[in-house]
Amino acid sequence: TTASWRRRQAASSSSSSRPTSVRDVSQQSIFGPISCCQFFSTTSTMEDVTNIHYGPLPADSPYVKPFRFYYTQNGKEKNWDLLKVHDSVSIVIFNVTRQKLIFVKQFRPAVYHGLVSAEAGADGRSIDMVKFPPSLAVTLELCAGIVDKPIPWVDIAREEVLEECGYDVPSERIEEIMSYRSGVGTSGSLQTLFYVEVKDEDKVPAAGGGVDDELIEVVEYSLEEARKLTAKGNVLTSPPSFLFGVLWFLTNRAPAAKA
């Protein structure tokens, strides 16, 4: 939230234990070429992951609540195991000053578990961290966040743009594109896609990278680099909503943005 972001800024002004910096990056990665400004923590990184193990889900989890759904279909009794989760927002961000799309990267435990589950053992303590380095589960995504408060979703999108990517823009500049269901086999949660154009002058110094204990890297892709992400045969560590957002932008806004 914006309040937690402000708390982090107040803490950072009195402590240098986790400073955030910006550096120019031009390199190859599993996501393709990166030519961007990248935010990073100088004292800890998202790939410094150790002591992995599994445990039962607490009954008071504020994020995931499993349950069984019973129903009768065509005269036959059936059931389906489901997860109650928060709805969410995602935002396609385009910096018109530099003609770059703004994405985020972060370590996703669910992705890592999907990679190692066959070899991790029942408690997850037997993972070969050399064979499966945490970097394999660093995803490339749109700026996004859960809907966890009773305010307009566009205002939640605005908060996420500030907290994750460091751009402070009014809600009036954020355009709602469409809503769709995600996790249709497990949760059926609703996600709304937004679009916003930002400028360099919208950037807030020291903002971005997440709040509290989040570790998020902000990266920029040129239009050509973004197009390469959608090439046939690619294997990306990204959710479908990311690819949908990129394709929507390339189809509906990129030509005007290039002019």
CSV table of C-alpha atoms in Angstrom, one decimal:
chain,number,residue,atom,x,y,z
A,1,THR,CA,0.0,0.0,0.0
A,2,THR,CA,1.0,3.7,-0.3
A,3,ALA,CA,1.1,3.9,3.5
A,4,SER,CA,3.6,1.0,3.8
A,5,TRP,CA,5.6,2.6,1.0
A,6,ARG,CA,5.8,5.9,3.0
A,7,ARG,CA,6.9,3.9,6.1
A,8,ARG,CA,9.7,2.4,4.0
A,9,GLN,CA,10.8,5.8,2.8
A,10,ALA,CA,10.9,7.1,6.3
A,11,ALA,CA,13.0,4.1,7.4
A,12,SER,CA,15.4,4.5,4.5
A,13,SER,CA,16.0,8.1,5.4
A,14,SER,CA,17.4,7.0,8.8
A,15,SER,CA,19.1,3.8,7.8
A,16,SER,CA,21.3,2.6,4.9
A,17,SER,CA,20.9,-1.1,5.6
A,18,ARG,CA,19.1,-1.8,2.3
A,19,PRO,CA,19.8,1.1,-0.1
A,20,THR,CA,18.3,1.0,-3.6
A,21,SER,CA,20.3,2.0,-6.6
A,22,VAL,CA,19.8,2.3,-10.4
A,23,ARG,CA,22.2,1.0,-13.0
A,24,ASP,CA,22.3,0.7,-16.7
A,25,VAL,CA,22.0,-2.9,-17.9
A,26,SER,CA,22.6,-4.3,-21.4
A,27,GLN,CA,22.8,-8.1,-21.3
A,28,GLN,CA,21.2,-11.4,-22.4
A,29,SER,CA,19.0,-13.3,-20.1
A,30,ILE,CA,16.5,-16.2,-20.2
A,31,PHE,CA,13.9,-13.5,-21.0
A,32,GLY,CA,15.9,-12.2,-24.0
A,33,PRO,CA,17.9,-9.0,-24.3
A,34,ILE,CA,17.6,-6.4,-21.6
A,35,SER,CA,18.6,-2.8,-22.2
A,36,CYS,CA,17.3,-0.8,-19.3
A,37,CYS,CA,17.6,0.9,-16.0
A,38,GLN,CA,17.4,-1.8,-13.4
A,39,PHE,CA,16.6,-1.3,-9.7
A,40,PHE,CA,18.4,-3.5,-7.3
A,41,SER,CA,19.3,-3.9,-3.6
A,42,THR,CA,23.0,-3.4,-2.9
A,43,THR,CA,23.0,-5.7,0.2
A,44,SER,CA,20.7,-8.5,-0.7
A,45,THR,CA,19.3,-10.0,-3.9
A,46,MET,CA,16.2,-12.0,-4.7
A,47,GLU,CA,18.3,-14.9,-5.8
A,48,ASP,CA,19.8,-15.3,-2.3
A,49,VAL,CA,17.4,-18.0,-1.3
A,50,THR,CA,18.3,-20.7,1.3
A,51,ASN,CA,16.7,-23.0,3.9
A,52,ILE,CA,13.8,-24.1,1.7
A,53,HIS,CA,11.3,-26.4,3.3
A,54,TYR,CA,7.6,-27.1,3.2
A,55,GLY,CA,4.9,-27.0,5.9
A,56,PRO,CA,1.2,-27.2,6.3
A,57,LEU,CA,-0.9,-24.1,5.3
A,58,PRO,CA,-2.0,-22.2,8.4
A,59,ALA,CA,-5.8,-21.9,8.7
A,60,ASP,CA,-5.5,-18.2,9.1
A,61,SER,CA,-3.6,-17.5,5.9
A,62,PRO,CA,-4.8,-14.1,4.6
A,63,TYR,CA,-4.0,-15.0,1.0
A,64,VAL,CA,-5.1,-18.6,0.2
A,65,LYS,CA,-8.0,-20.6,1.6
A,66,PRO,CA,-8.5,-24.1,0.2
A,67,PHE,CA,-11.9,-25.7,0.3
A,68,ARG,CA,-14.0,-28.4,-1.5
A,69,PHE,CA,-16.8,-27.3,-3.9
A,70,TYR,CA,-19.7,-29.8,-4.1
A,71,TYR,CA,-22.3,-29.8,-6.9
A,72,THR,CA,-24.6,-32.0,-9.0
A,73,GLN,CA,-24.2,-31.9,-12.7
A,74,ASN,CA,-26.4,-33.8,-15.1
A,75,GLY,CA,-27.7,-35.8,-12.2
A,76,LYS,CA,-24.3,-36.9,-11.0
A,77,GLU,CA,-22.8,-35.7,-7.7
A,78,LYS,CA,-19.3,-34.1,-8.1
A,79,ASN,CA,-16.8,-32.1,-6.2
A,80,TRP,CA,-13.8,-29.9,-7.0
A,81,ASP,CA,-11.0,-28.7,-4.8
A,82,LEU,CA,-10.7,-24.9,-5.0
A,83,LEU,CA,-8.7,-22.0,-3.6
A,84,LYS,CA,-10.2,-18.7,-2.4
A,85,VAL,CA,-7.8,-16.0,-3.3
A,86,HIS,CA,-7.8,-12.2,-3.8
A,87,ASP,CA,-8.8,-10.7,-7.1
A,88,SER,CA,-6.0,-8.6,-8.7
A,89,VAL,CA,-4.9,-5.8,-11.0
A,90,SER,CA,-2.1,-5.8,-13.5
A,91,ILE,CA,-0.8,-2.7,-15.4
A,92,VAL,CA,0.9,-2.3,-18.7
A,93,ILE,CA,3.3,0.6,-18.2
A,94,PHE,CA,4.9,2.5,-21.2
A,95,ASN,CA,7.5,5.2,-20.6
A,96,VAL,CA,6.9,7.6,-23.5
A,97,THR,CA,10.1,9.6,-22.7
A,98,ARG,CA,12.3,6.6,-23.6
A,99,GLN,CA,9.8,4.5,-25.6
A,100,LYS,CA,10.2,1.6,-23.2
A,101,LEU,CA,7.8,-0.9,-21.6
A,102,ILE,CA,8.3,-1.2,-17.8
A,103,PHE,CA,8.3,-4.8,-16.4
A,104,VAL,CA,9.1,-6.3,-13.0
A,105,LYS,CA,11.1,-9.4,-12.0
A,106,GLN,CA,10.8,-11.3,-8.8
A,107,PHE,CA,11.4,-14.7,-7.3
A,108,ARG,CA,8.3,-16.8,-7.3
A,109,PRO,CA,8.2,-19.8,-4.8
A,110,ALA,CA,5.3,-21.4,-6.7
A,111,VAL,CA,7.4,-21.4,-9.9
A,112,TYR,CA,10.4,-22.8,-8.0
A,113,HIS,CA,8.2,-25.6,-6.5
A,114,GLY,CA,6.9,-26.5,-10.0
A,115,LEU,CA,10.5,-26.9,-11.1
A,116,VAL,CA,11.8,-29.0,-8.2
A,117,SER,CA,8.7,-30.9,-6.9
A,118,ALA,CA,9.7,-34.2,-8.5
A,119,GLU,CA,13.1,-34.2,-6.7
A,120,ALA,CA,12.5,-32.1,-3.6
A,121,GLY,CA,11.2,-34.8,-1.3
A,122,ALA,CA,8.1,-34.6,1.0
A,123,ASP,CA,9.5,-31.7,3.1
A,124,GLY,CA,11.4,-29.9,0.3
A,125,ARG,CA,14.7,-30.2,2.2
A,126,SER,CA,16.5,-32.3,-0.4
A,127,ILE,CA,16.6,-29.8,-3.2
A,128,ASP,CA,19.9,-29.7,-5.2
A,129,MET,CA,20.4,-25.9,-5.2
A,130,VAL,CA,23.2,-26.3,-7.8
A,131,LYS,CA,21.0,-28.1,-10.2
A,132,PHE,CA,18.1,-25.8,-9.4
A,133,PRO,CA,19.4,-22.3,-8.6
A,134,PRO,CA,16.7,-19.9,-7.5
A,135,SER,CA,17.4,-17.8,-10.6
A,136,LEU,CA,15.3,-20.3,-12.5
A,137,ALA,CA,12.2,-19.1,-10.7
A,138,VAL,CA,12.8,-15.3,-11.2
A,139,THR,CA,9.8,-14.3,-13.4
A,140,LEU,CA,9.3,-11.5,-15.8
A,141,GLU,CA,5.9,-9.9,-15.2
A,142,LEU,CA,3.7,-6.9,-15.5
A,143,CYS,CA,3.4,-4.6,-12.5
A,144,ALA,CA,0.5,-6.1,-10.5
A,145,GLY,CA,-1.1,-6.5,-7.1
A,146,ILE,CA,-4.0,-8.0,-5.2
A,147,VAL,CA,-7.2,-6.2,-4.4
A,148,ASP,CA,-7.1,-6.2,-0.6
A,149,LYS,CA,-9.0,-3.0,0.3
A,150,PRO,CA,-12.4,-1.4,-0.5
A,151,ILE,CA,-11.2,1.3,-2.9
A,152,PRO,CA,-11.6,1.6,-6.6
A,153,TRP,CA,-9.4,-0.8,-8.5
A,154,VAL,CA,-7.8,1.9,-10.5
A,155,ASP,CA,-6.5,3.4,-7.3
A,156,ILE,CA,-5.0,0.1,-6.3
A,157,ALA,CA,-3.4,0.0,-9.8
A,158,ARG,CA,-2.0,3.5,-9.1
A,159,GLU,CA,-0.5,2.3,-5.8
A,160,GLU,CA,1.2,-0.6,-7.4
A,161,VAL,CA,2.7,1.5,-10.1
A,162,LEU,CA,4.3,3.7,-7.4
A,163,GLU,CA,5.3,0.9,-5.0
A,164,GLU,CA,6.7,-1.5,-7.6
A,165,CYS,CA,8.0,0.7,-10.4
A,166,GLY,CA,8.4,4.1,-8.7
A,167,TYR,CA,6.2,6.2,-11.0
A,168,ASP,CA,3.7,8.6,-9.3
A,169,VAL,CA,0.7,9.2,-11.7
A,170,PRO,CA,-2.9,10.3,-10.9
A,171,SER,CA,-5.6,7.7,-11.3
A,172,GLU,CA,-7.1,9.8,-14.1
A,173,ARG,CA,-4.2,8.8,-16.3
A,174,ILE,CA,-4.7,5.1,-15.8
A,175,GLU,CA,-6.9,3.5,-18.4
A,176,GLU,CA,-9.0,0.3,-17.7
A,177,ILE,CA,-8.6,-2.1,-20.6
A,178,MET,CA,-10.6,-5.3,-19.7
A,179,SER,CA,-11.2,-7.9,-17.0
A,180,TYR,CA,-10.9,-11.7,-17.2
A,181,ARG,CA,-10.7,-14.8,-15.0
A,182,SER,CA,-7.5,-16.4,-14.0
A,183,GLY,CA,-6.8,-19.8,-12.4
A,184,VAL,CA,-10.0,-21.1,-13.9
A,185,GLY,CA,-9.3,-24.6,-12.6
A,186,THR,CA,-8.4,-23.6,-9.0
A,187,SER,CA,-9.6,-20.1,-8.1
A,188,GLY,CA,-11.5,-18.3,-10.9
A,189,SER,CA,-10.3,-15.0,-9.5
A,190,LEU,CA,-10.9,-11.8,-11.4
A,191,GLN,CA,-8.1,-9.7,-12.8
A,192,THR,CA,-8.4,-6.3,-14.4
A,193,LEU,CA,-5.8,-5.1,-16.9
A,194,PHE,CA,-4.9,-1.4,-16.9
A,195,TYR,CA,-2.7,0.7,-19.1
A,196,VAL,CA,-0.8,3.9,-18.3
A,197,GLU,CA,1.8,6.0,-20.0
A,198,VAL,CA,4.5,7.5,-17.8
A,199,LYS,CA,7.3,10.1,-18.3
A,200,ASP,CA,10.7,10.4,-16.7
A,201,GLU,CA,9.4,13.3,-14.6
A,202,ASP,CA,6.8,11.0,-13.0
A,203,LYS,CA,9.6,9.0,-11.4
A,204,VAL,CA,9.9,9.4,-7.6
A,205,PRO,CA,13.5,9.2,-6.3
A,206,ALA,CA,14.1,6.0,-4.2
A,207,ALA,CA,10.6,4.7,-5.0
A,208,GLY,CA,10.0,1.3,-6.6
A,209,GLY,CA,11.2,-2.1,-5.9
A,210,GLY,CA,8.3,-3.1,-3.7
A,211,VAL,CA,7.5,-2.4,-0.1
A,212,ASP,CA,8.4,-4.0,3.3
A,213,ASP,CA,10.4,-7.2,2.6
A,214,GLU,CA,9.6,-7.4,-1.1
A,215,LEU,CA,12.5,-7.7,-3.5
A,216,ILE,CA,11.4,-6.5,-7.0
A,217,GLU,CA,13.6,-5.5,-9.9
A,218,VAL,CA,12.3,-3.0,-12.4
A,219,VAL,CA,13.4,-3.5,-16.0
A,220,GLU,CA,12.7,-1.7,-19.3
A,221,TYR,CA,12.2,-3.3,-22.7
A,222,SER,CA,12.3,-1.6,-26.1
A,223,LEU,CA,9.4,-2.3,-28.5
A,224,GLU,CA,11.6,-4.6,-30.5
A,225,GLU,CA,12.8,-6.5,-27.4
A,226,ALA,CA,9.1,-6.9,-26.3
A,227,ARG,CA,8.2,-8.3,-29.7
A,228,LYS,CA,10.9,-10.9,-29.4
A,229,LEU,CA,9.3,-12.2,-26.2
A,230,THR,CA,6.2,-13.3,-28.2
A,231,ALA,CA,8.2,-15.2,-30.9
A,232,LYS,CA,7.2,-18.7,-31.7
A,233,GLY,CA,9.1,-21.3,-29.7
A,234,ASN,CA,9.9,-19.2,-26.8
A,235,VAL,CA,9.8,-20.7,-23.3
A,236,LEU,CA,9.3,-17.9,-20.8
A,237,THR,CA,9.1,-17.8,-17.0
A,238,SER,CA,6.1,-15.5,-17.1
A,239,PRO,CA,2.4,-15.8,-16.4
A,240,PRO,CA,-0.2,-15.7,-19.3
A,241,SER,CA,-1.4,-12.3,-18.1
A,242,PHE,CA,2.1,-10.9,-18.9
A,243,LEU,CA,2.1,-12.2,-22.5
A,244,PHE,CA,-1.5,-11.1,-22.9
A,245,GLY,CA,-0.6,-7.6,-21.8
A,246,VAL,CA,2.4,-7.4,-24.0
A,247,LEU,CA,0.4,-8.6,-27.0
A,248,TRP,CA,-2.4,-6.2,-26.3
A,249,PHE,CA,0.0,-3.3,-26.2
A,250,LEU,CA,1.8,-4.3,-29.4
A,251,THR,CA,-1.5,-4.7,-31.2
A,252,ASN,CA,-3.3,-1.6,-29.9
A,253,ARG,CA,-0.8,1.0,-28.8
A,254,ALA,CA,2.7,0.4,-30.1
A,255,PRO,CA,2.2,1.9,-33.6
A,256,ALA,CA,1.0,5.2,-32.1
A,257,ALA,CA,3.7,5.1,-29.4
A,258,LYS,CA,6.4,4.8,-32.1
A,259,ALA,CA,5.1,7.7,-34.1
